[in-house]
Coordinates of C-alpha atoms and ligand atoms in Angstrom, one line a residue:
M1 CA -23.8 26.1 -11.0
R2 CA -24.6 22.5 -11.6
M3 CA -22.6 19.7 -10.4
T4 CA -23.1 17.7 -13.5
D5 CA -21.3 20.4 -15.5
L6 CA -18.4 20.3 -13.1
I7 CA -18.1 16.5 -13.3
E8 CA -18.2 16.8 -17.2
T9 CA -15.5 19.4 -16.9
K10 CA -13.2 17.2 -14.8
K11 CA -14.1 14.1 -16.9
A12 CA -12.8 16.0 -19.9
G13 CA -9.5 16.7 -18.1
Q14 CA -10.1 20.4 -17.6
A15 CA -9.2 22.4 -14.6
L16 CA -11.9 23.5 -12.2
T17 CA -12.1 27.2 -11.1
E18 CA -11.7 28.5 -7.7
G19 CA -15.3 29.4 -7.5
E20 CA -16.4 26.0 -8.7
I21 CA -14.3 24.1 -6.1
R22 CA -15.5 26.3 -3.3
W23 CA -19.1 25.9 -4.3
M24 CA -18.7 22.2 -4.6
I25 CA -17.1 21.8 -1.2
R26 CA -19.7 24.0 0.5
G27 CA -22.5 22.2 -1.3
Y28 CA -21.3 18.8 -0.3
T29 CA -20.6 19.7 3.3
D30 CA -24.0 21.3 3.7
G31 CA -25.7 18.2 2.1
D32 CA -26.9 20.0 -1.0
I33 CA -24.7 17.8 -3.3
P34 CA -25.5 14.2 -2.9
D35 CA -22.9 11.5 -2.4
Y36 CA -23.4 9.8 -5.7
Q37 CA -22.3 13.2 -7.6
M38 CA -19.4 13.6 -5.2
A39 CA -18.3 10.1 -5.9
A40 CA -18.5 10.7 -9.6
M41 CA -16.2 13.6 -9.2
A42 CA -13.8 11.8 -6.9
M43 CA -13.5 9.2 -9.6
A44 CA -13.0 11.8 -12.3
I45 CA -10.2 13.4 -10.1
C46 CA -8.6 10.0 -9.8
W47 CA -8.3 9.6 -13.5
R48 CA -7.7 13.3 -14.5
G49 CA -5.9 14.7 -11.5
M50 CA -5.8 18.3 -10.5
D51 CA -3.2 20.9 -10.9
G52 CA -1.4 22.7 -8.1
D53 CA -3.8 25.6 -8.1
E54 CA -6.8 23.4 -7.9
T55 CA -5.3 21.2 -5.1
A56 CA -4.5 24.5 -3.2
V57 CA -8.0 25.7 -3.5
L58 CA -9.5 22.3 -2.6
T59 CA -7.3 22.2 0.5
D60 CA -8.3 25.7 1.5
A61 CA -12.0 25.1 1.0
M62 CA -11.9 21.8 3.2
L63 CA -9.8 23.5 5.8
H64 CA -12.4 26.3 6.2
S65 CA -15.4 24.0 6.0
G66 CA -15.5 23.9 9.9
D67 CA -13.7 25.0 12.9
T68 CA -9.9 25.7 13.2
V69 CA -7.6 25.3 16.3
D70 CA -5.7 28.4 17.6
L71 CA -2.5 27.5 19.3
S72 CA -1.1 31.0 19.3
A73 CA -1.3 30.9 23.2
F74 CA 1.7 28.4 23.1
G75 CA 3.9 30.9 21.1
P76 CA 5.9 30.0 17.9
L77 CA 7.0 26.5 19.1
T78 CA 3.9 24.5 18.3
V79 CA 4.6 21.3 16.2
D80 CA 2.7 18.6 14.5
K81 CA 3.8 15.4 12.7
H82 CA 1.9 13.2 10.3
S83 CA 2.6 9.9 8.9
T84 CA 0.8 8.7 5.8
G85 CA 0.2 5.5 7.5
G86 CA 2.0 2.1 7.8
V87 CA 2.7 -1.1 9.8
G88 CA 4.4 -0.9 13.0
D89 CA 4.6 2.8 13.0
K90 CA 4.9 3.9 16.6
T91 CA 7.1 7.0 15.8
T92 CA 4.6 9.4 17.6
L93 CA 5.0 7.6 21.0
I94 CA 8.7 8.4 20.7
V95 CA 9.0 11.7 18.8
A96 CA 6.4 13.4 20.9
P97 CA 8.1 13.1 24.3
V98 CA 11.5 13.8 22.6
V99 CA 10.2 17.0 21.1
A100 CA 8.2 18.0 24.2
S101 CA 11.4 17.5 26.3
L102 CA 13.2 19.9 24.1
G103 CA 10.8 22.8 24.1
G104 CA 8.4 21.8 21.3
R105 CA 4.6 22.2 22.1
L106 CA 2.7 19.2 20.3
A107 CA -1.1 19.5 20.6
K108 CA -2.1 16.6 18.3
M109 CA -5.2 14.9 17.1
S110 CA -4.7 11.5 15.8
G111 CA -6.7 8.5 14.4
R112 CA -7.5 4.9 15.2
G113 CA -6.2 2.1 13.1
L114 CA -8.2 0.8 10.2
G115 CA -7.4 -2.2 7.9
H116 CA -3.7 -3.0 7.8
T117 CA -2.5 0.3 9.2
G118 CA -2.4 1.1 13.1
G119 CA -3.4 4.3 14.7
T120 CA -1.8 6.3 17.6
I121 CA -5.0 6.5 19.6
D122 CA -5.4 2.7 19.7
K123 CA -1.7 2.3 20.8
L124 CA -2.1 4.9 23.6
E125 CA -5.3 3.4 24.8
S126 CA -3.3 0.2 25.7
I127 CA -1.8 2.0 28.6
P128 CA -4.5 1.3 31.2
G129 CA -6.5 4.6 32.1
F130 CA -5.1 6.7 29.2
R131 CA -7.9 8.9 28.1
T132 CA -7.9 10.1 24.4
E133 CA -11.1 12.3 24.9
L134 CA -10.3 15.2 26.8
S135 CA -12.3 18.6 27.2
A136 CA -10.6 21.5 25.3
E137 CA -9.4 23.0 28.7
E138 CA -7.9 19.6 29.8
F139 CA -6.2 19.3 26.3
L140 CA -4.6 22.7 26.6
R141 CA -3.6 22.3 30.2
V142 CA -1.7 18.9 29.5
V143 CA 0.1 20.7 26.5
E144 CA 1.1 23.6 28.9
E145 CA 2.2 21.3 31.7
V146 CA 3.9 18.4 29.7
G147 CA 4.4 19.9 26.3
V148 CA 2.4 17.1 24.5
A149 CA -1.3 16.0 24.5
V150 CA -2.7 13.7 21.8
I151 CA -6.5 13.2 21.5
G152 CA -8.9 11.5 18.9
Q153 CA -10.4 13.6 16.1
T154 CA -13.0 15.8 17.7
G155 CA -15.3 18.6 17.1
N156 CA -16.1 20.2 13.8
L157 CA -12.6 20.2 12.2
C158 CA -12.7 19.7 8.4
P159 CA -16.3 18.3 8.1
A160 CA -15.9 18.3 4.3
D161 CA -12.8 16.0 4.6
K162 CA -14.6 13.8 7.0
K163 CA -17.5 13.1 4.7
L164 CA -15.4 13.0 1.5
Y165 CA -12.8 10.6 3.0
A166 CA -15.6 8.2 4.2
L167 CA -17.0 8.4 0.6
R168 CA -13.6 7.8 -1.0
D169 CA -13.1 4.8 1.3
V170 CA -16.1 2.9 -0.1
T171 CA -15.9 4.1 -3.7
G172 CA -12.3 3.1 -4.6
T173 CA -11.2 6.7 -4.8
V174 CA -8.6 6.9 -2.0
G175 CA -5.7 6.5 -4.3
S176 CA -5.4 10.0 -5.8
L177 CA -2.5 12.3 -5.1
P178 CA -4.4 15.6 -5.0
L179 CA -7.1 14.0 -2.9
I180 CA -4.8 12.5 -0.5
A181 CA -2.6 15.7 -0.2
S182 CA -5.6 18.1 0.4
S183 CA -7.3 15.6 2.8
I184 CA -4.1 15.3 5.0
M185 CA -3.1 19.0 4.7
S186 CA -6.6 20.4 5.4
K187 CA -6.6 18.6 8.7
K188 CA -3.0 19.5 9.6
L189 CA -3.5 23.1 8.7
A190 CA -6.8 23.2 10.7
A191 CA -5.0 21.7 13.8
G192 CA -3.0 25.0 14.0
A193 CA 0.7 24.0 14.5
K194 CA 3.4 26.4 13.2
S195 CA 5.8 23.7 12.2
I196 CA 4.7 20.4 10.5
V197 CA 6.8 17.3 9.6
L198 CA 5.2 14.8 7.3
D199 CA 6.5 11.2 7.1
V200 CA 5.5 10.1 3.6
K201 CA 5.7 6.2 3.5
I202 CA 6.7 4.4 0.4
G203 CA 6.4 0.7 -0.3
S204 CA 4.3 -2.5 0.0
G205 CA 2.6 -1.3 3.3
A206 CA 1.8 2.3 2.1
F207 CA -0.4 4.2 -0.3
M208 CA 2.5 5.3 -2.3
K209 CA 4.3 2.2 -3.9
T210 CA 7.2 4.0 -5.6
E211 CA 9.6 6.7 -4.6
A212 CA 8.6 8.9 -7.4
E213 CA 4.9 8.7 -6.4
G214 CA 6.0 9.4 -2.7
R215 CA 8.2 12.5 -3.7
R216 CA 5.3 14.0 -5.6
L217 CA 3.0 13.6 -2.8
A218 CA 5.6 15.1 -0.4
E219 CA 6.3 18.1 -2.7
T220 CA 2.5 18.7 -3.0
M221 CA 2.0 18.7 0.8
V222 CA 5.1 20.7 1.7
A223 CA 3.9 23.4 -0.9
L224 CA 0.5 23.5 0.6
G225 CA 2.0 23.8 4.2
R226 CA 4.3 26.6 3.0
G227 CA 1.6 28.4 1.2
H228 CA -0.4 28.6 4.5
G229 CA 2.7 30.2 6.3
R230 CA 3.7 26.9 8.1
N231 CA 7.3 25.7 8.2
T232 CA 6.8 22.2 6.6
A233 CA 9.1 19.5 5.7
A234 CA 8.5 15.9 4.6
L235 CA 10.7 12.7 4.9
L236 CA 10.4 10.0 2.4
T237 CA 10.7 6.6 4.3
N238 CA 10.6 3.0 3.7
M239 CA 7.3 1.1 4.4
D240 CA 8.3 -1.9 2.3
V241 CA 9.2 -3.5 5.8
P242 CA 7.3 -2.9 9.0
L243 CA 8.9 -0.3 11.1
G244 CA 10.7 -1.9 14.2
H245 CA 9.8 -5.4 15.2
A246 CA 6.5 -4.9 17.0
V247 CA 3.0 -4.7 15.2
G248 CA 0.1 -4.2 17.6
N249 CA -0.9 -1.7 20.1
A250 CA 0.5 -2.8 23.6
L251 CA 3.4 -4.5 21.7
E252 CA 4.3 -1.2 20.0
V253 CA 4.0 0.8 23.3
R254 CA 6.5 -1.6 24.8
E255 CA 8.9 -1.2 21.9
A256 CA 8.6 2.6 22.1
A257 CA 9.3 2.6 25.8
E258 CA 12.2 0.3 25.5
L259 CA 13.8 2.5 22.8
L260 CA 13.3 5.5 25.1
Q261 CA 15.1 3.5 27.8
G262 CA 18.0 3.1 25.6
K263 CA 17.2 -0.4 24.1
G264 CA 15.8 -1.5 20.8
D265 CA 15.5 -1.4 17.1
S266 CA 18.1 0.7 15.3
D267 CA 15.9 1.5 12.2
L268 CA 13.2 2.8 14.3
K269 CA 15.5 5.0 16.4
T270 CA 17.2 6.3 13.2
L271 CA 13.8 7.4 11.8
C272 CA 12.5 8.8 15.2
V273 CA 15.8 10.8 15.5
A274 CA 15.4 12.1 12.0
L275 CA 11.7 13.2 12.5
S276 CA 12.4 14.7 15.8
A277 CA 15.5 16.6 14.6
T278 CA 13.6 17.8 11.6
L279 CA 10.8 19.3 13.7
L280 CA 13.0 20.8 16.2
S281 CA 15.2 22.5 13.4
L282 CA 11.9 23.9 11.9
C283 CA 10.7 25.2 15.2
H284 CA 13.9 26.4 16.9
G285 CA 16.0 27.1 13.9
W286 CA 18.7 24.8 15.1
S287 CA 21.0 23.3 12.5
R288 CA 20.5 19.7 11.6
E289 CA 23.6 18.5 13.5
E290 CA 22.7 20.5 16.6
A291 CA 19.1 19.2 16.7
E292 CA 20.2 15.5 16.1
A293 CA 22.8 15.9 19.0
R294 CA 20.2 17.3 21.3
V295 CA 17.7 14.5 20.4
L296 CA 20.3 11.7 20.9
D297 CA 21.3 13.2 24.4
C298 CA 17.6 13.5 25.3
I299 CA 17.1 9.9 24.7
A300 CA 20.3 8.7 26.3
S301 CA 19.8 10.8 29.4
G302 CA 16.3 9.3 30.0
A303 CA 14.6 12.8 29.8
A304 CA 12.4 11.7 26.9
F305 CA 11.3 8.5 28.8
E306 CA 10.4 10.6 31.9
T307 CA 8.4 12.8 29.7
L308 CA 6.4 9.8 28.2
C309 CA 5.6 8.7 31.7
R310 CA 4.5 12.3 32.8
W311 CA 2.4 12.5 29.4
A312 CA 0.7 9.2 30.2
E313 CA -0.1 10.3 33.8
A314 CA -1.3 13.7 32.7
Q315 CA -3.9 12.0 30.3
G316 CA -5.0 9.6 33.2
G317 CA -2.8 6.6 32.2
D318 CA -1.0 4.4 34.6
S319 CA 2.7 5.0 33.9
S320 CA 3.8 2.1 36.1
V321 CA 3.1 -0.1 33.0
L322 CA 6.0 1.9 31.2
R323 CA 8.4 1.3 34.0
D324 CA 7.5 -2.3 34.3
L325 CA 6.6 -3.4 30.8
S326 CA 5.3 -6.8 31.9
L327 CA 2.3 -4.9 33.4
L328 CA 1.1 -3.9 29.8
P329 CA -1.9 -6.0 28.5
Q330 CA -0.5 -9.5 27.7
A331 CA -2.0 -12.1 25.2
A332 CA -3.0 -15.6 26.6
H333 CA -1.5 -17.2 23.5
V334 CA 1.8 -16.6 22.1
R335 CA 2.9 -18.9 19.1
P336 CA 6.3 -18.9 17.4
I337 CA 6.4 -19.1 13.5
Y338 CA 9.3 -21.2 12.3
A339 CA 11.2 -21.0 9.0
D340 CA 10.8 -23.9 6.7
R341 CA 13.8 -23.4 4.7
S342 CA 17.1 -21.7 4.9
G343 CA 18.3 -18.5 3.0
W344 CA 17.9 -14.8 3.3
I345 CA 14.7 -12.9 3.6
T346 CA 14.6 -10.9 0.3
H347 CA 11.2 -9.2 0.6
M348 CA 8.4 -8.8 3.3
D349 CA 4.9 -7.7 2.3
A350 CA 4.3 -5.1 5.2
K351 CA 0.7 -4.9 4.2
Q352 CA 0.1 -8.7 4.7
I353 CA 2.0 -8.5 8.0
G354 CA -0.6 -5.7 9.0
E355 CA -3.5 -7.8 7.8
A356 CA -2.3 -10.8 9.9
S357 CA -2.2 -8.7 13.0
V358 CA -5.8 -7.7 12.3
V359 CA -6.6 -11.4 12.0
L360 CA -5.1 -11.8 15.5
G361 CA -7.3 -9.1 17.0
A362 CA -5.0 -6.1 16.7
G363 CA -6.9 -4.0 14.2
R364 CA -10.2 -3.4 12.7
V365 CA -11.8 -4.6 9.3
K366 CA -14.3 -1.8 9.6
K367 CA -14.7 1.4 11.6
G368 CA -16.0 0.9 15.2
D369 CA -14.9 -2.8 15.4
P370 CA -13.4 -3.7 18.8
I371 CA -9.7 -4.4 19.1
D372 CA -7.6 -6.5 21.4
H373 CA -4.8 -4.3 22.7
A374 CA -2.7 -7.3 23.7
A375 CA -2.7 -8.9 20.1
G376 CA -0.1 -8.5 17.4
I377 CA 3.1 -9.8 15.9
V378 CA 6.8 -9.5 17.0
L379 CA 9.0 -10.0 14.1
A380 CA 12.2 -12.0 15.0
K381 CA 13.6 -11.6 11.4
K382 CA 13.2 -8.9 8.8
T383 CA 14.3 -8.3 5.2
G384 CA 18.0 -8.7 4.8
D385 CA 18.4 -11.3 7.8
A386 CA 19.8 -14.7 7.2
V387 CA 17.4 -17.6 8.3
S388 CA 18.0 -21.3 8.9
T389 CA 15.2 -24.0 8.8
G390 CA 13.7 -24.0 12.3
D391 CA 14.5 -20.4 13.1
V392 CA 11.8 -18.4 14.7
L393 CA 10.6 -15.8 12.2
A394 CA 7.9 -14.1 14.3
W395 CA 5.8 -14.5 17.4
L396 CA 2.0 -14.3 17.3
H397 CA 0.2 -12.8 20.2
T398 CA -3.6 -13.2 20.6
N399 CA -6.5 -14.0 22.8
Q400 CA -8.2 -15.8 20.0
P401 CA -6.4 -19.3 19.6
D402 CA -8.6 -20.0 16.5
A403 CA -7.0 -17.1 14.7
L404 CA -3.4 -18.6 15.0
D405 CA -3.4 -20.9 12.0
A406 CA -4.8 -18.3 9.5
A407 CA -2.4 -15.6 10.8
G408 CA 0.6 -17.8 10.8
Q409 CA -0.1 -18.8 7.2
Q410 CA -0.3 -15.1 6.2
V411 CA 2.9 -14.2 7.9
L412 CA 4.7 -16.9 6.1
S413 CA 3.3 -15.9 2.7
A414 CA 4.3 -12.4 3.5
L415 CA 8.0 -13.5 3.5
T416 CA 10.2 -14.2 0.5
V417 CA 13.1 -16.4 1.4
G418 CA 15.9 -16.5 -1.3
E419 CA 19.3 -17.9 -1.8
E420 CA 21.1 -14.5 -2.3
Q421 CA 21.7 -11.9 0.3
P422 CA 19.5 -8.9 -0.8
A423 CA 21.0 -5.3 -1.1
P424 CA 20.6 -3.4 2.1
Q425 CA 17.2 -1.5 2.6
T426 CA 17.2 2.2 2.4
L427 CA 15.3 3.6 5.4
I428 CA 15.0 7.3 4.5
Y429 CA 15.0 8.0 0.7
G430 CA 15.2 11.8 1.2
I431 CA 13.8 15.0 2.7
V432 CA 11.6 17.7 1.0
R433 CA 11.9 21.1 2.5
Ligands
URA501 N1 -5.0 9.8 5.2 C1 -5.8 10.9 5.1 O1 -6.2 11.6 6.1 N2 -6.4 11.2 3.9 C2 -6.2 10.4 2.9 O2 -6.7 10.7 1.7 C3 -5.3 9.3 3.0 C4 -4.6 9.1 4.1

């Protein structure tokens, strides 16, 4: 087989055969197919797409390009969740202890933040001492004892996706439905959980800008999960506005801990309850109503908060910072941003808010950059809120005072203030089972 022929086939809009896709992924993983040919193929896929059968074979080929995790020792209640990425998305910090408190077993690998989107590993590492690199034995022991462990991507899981995703990142080829679906699902399937919930983000801070695009991605991924015998569902959720009020690592840990202590943002709580209840109905077979009632009770009773503390301790973290949130990393400089006119916030560009938090030190421009766990933004107003001149719109937190002016400008330009009250935002557009 010749890679140039495969590129020509896809360029002409024709489907690749199963044999061709498996040959291409094996050759690329082994280094026999060079980056420039794979980049041309990724671009052809961006333009021409792939049908359902091609996407399924691509996913399977990447899934089997390296090791897979066997979680069968934990029985049928293994669960996993994945968000397609967003701003202020701290749902794992809340959903994980809730689901673990209610019998689920969450053995999860997560990523670090890059660009405007945050990563769960960075958030967890803002708890002093929290180790996100554990040996295989430690990882499984923590899952056994607490019901949840989260570590960074390790080992030889989906090496084909690792290489291809890095290539797509620098060749303008991330934005393709079959490439995104196969990339996410190959990793989720390799990680071994029996039940998977996907949070497909839609809006200005997400890959998918419209509900129709998000729904197609969700349907494709759910079909891939089911095709591999996993209970899979996807929620389509709003990322036109950052989730909750905090953006930035320690600030998000604070918001998550507060929510589990019974305080906090209602949108964040609604989404976390929906994600947790969906996972629990998949793994226990509970009805939606029963799952939601149990989740709400688990939060109200403080059981989920206690699991969060035990989880942090089991991974080496100092749980006293969760009980006394003033002990979390704090920025030396905190500046308010004021409204310069009165009206209603009619739109917020979530991506720009995420980028402003990177300027303050909370995120990375490129892989490997250091981050400041204390940095970030706390939004005092969000889309739909009324503002008067002089009201605080947001608080900027940083240890780099030079960054405050630029970040402040960016937050202001991310907000649109109009004269009419906007229609209420939809938080959850739907669920794909
Ligand atoms: N996240 C992934 O893991 N892969 C993609 O292609 C996009 C988002």
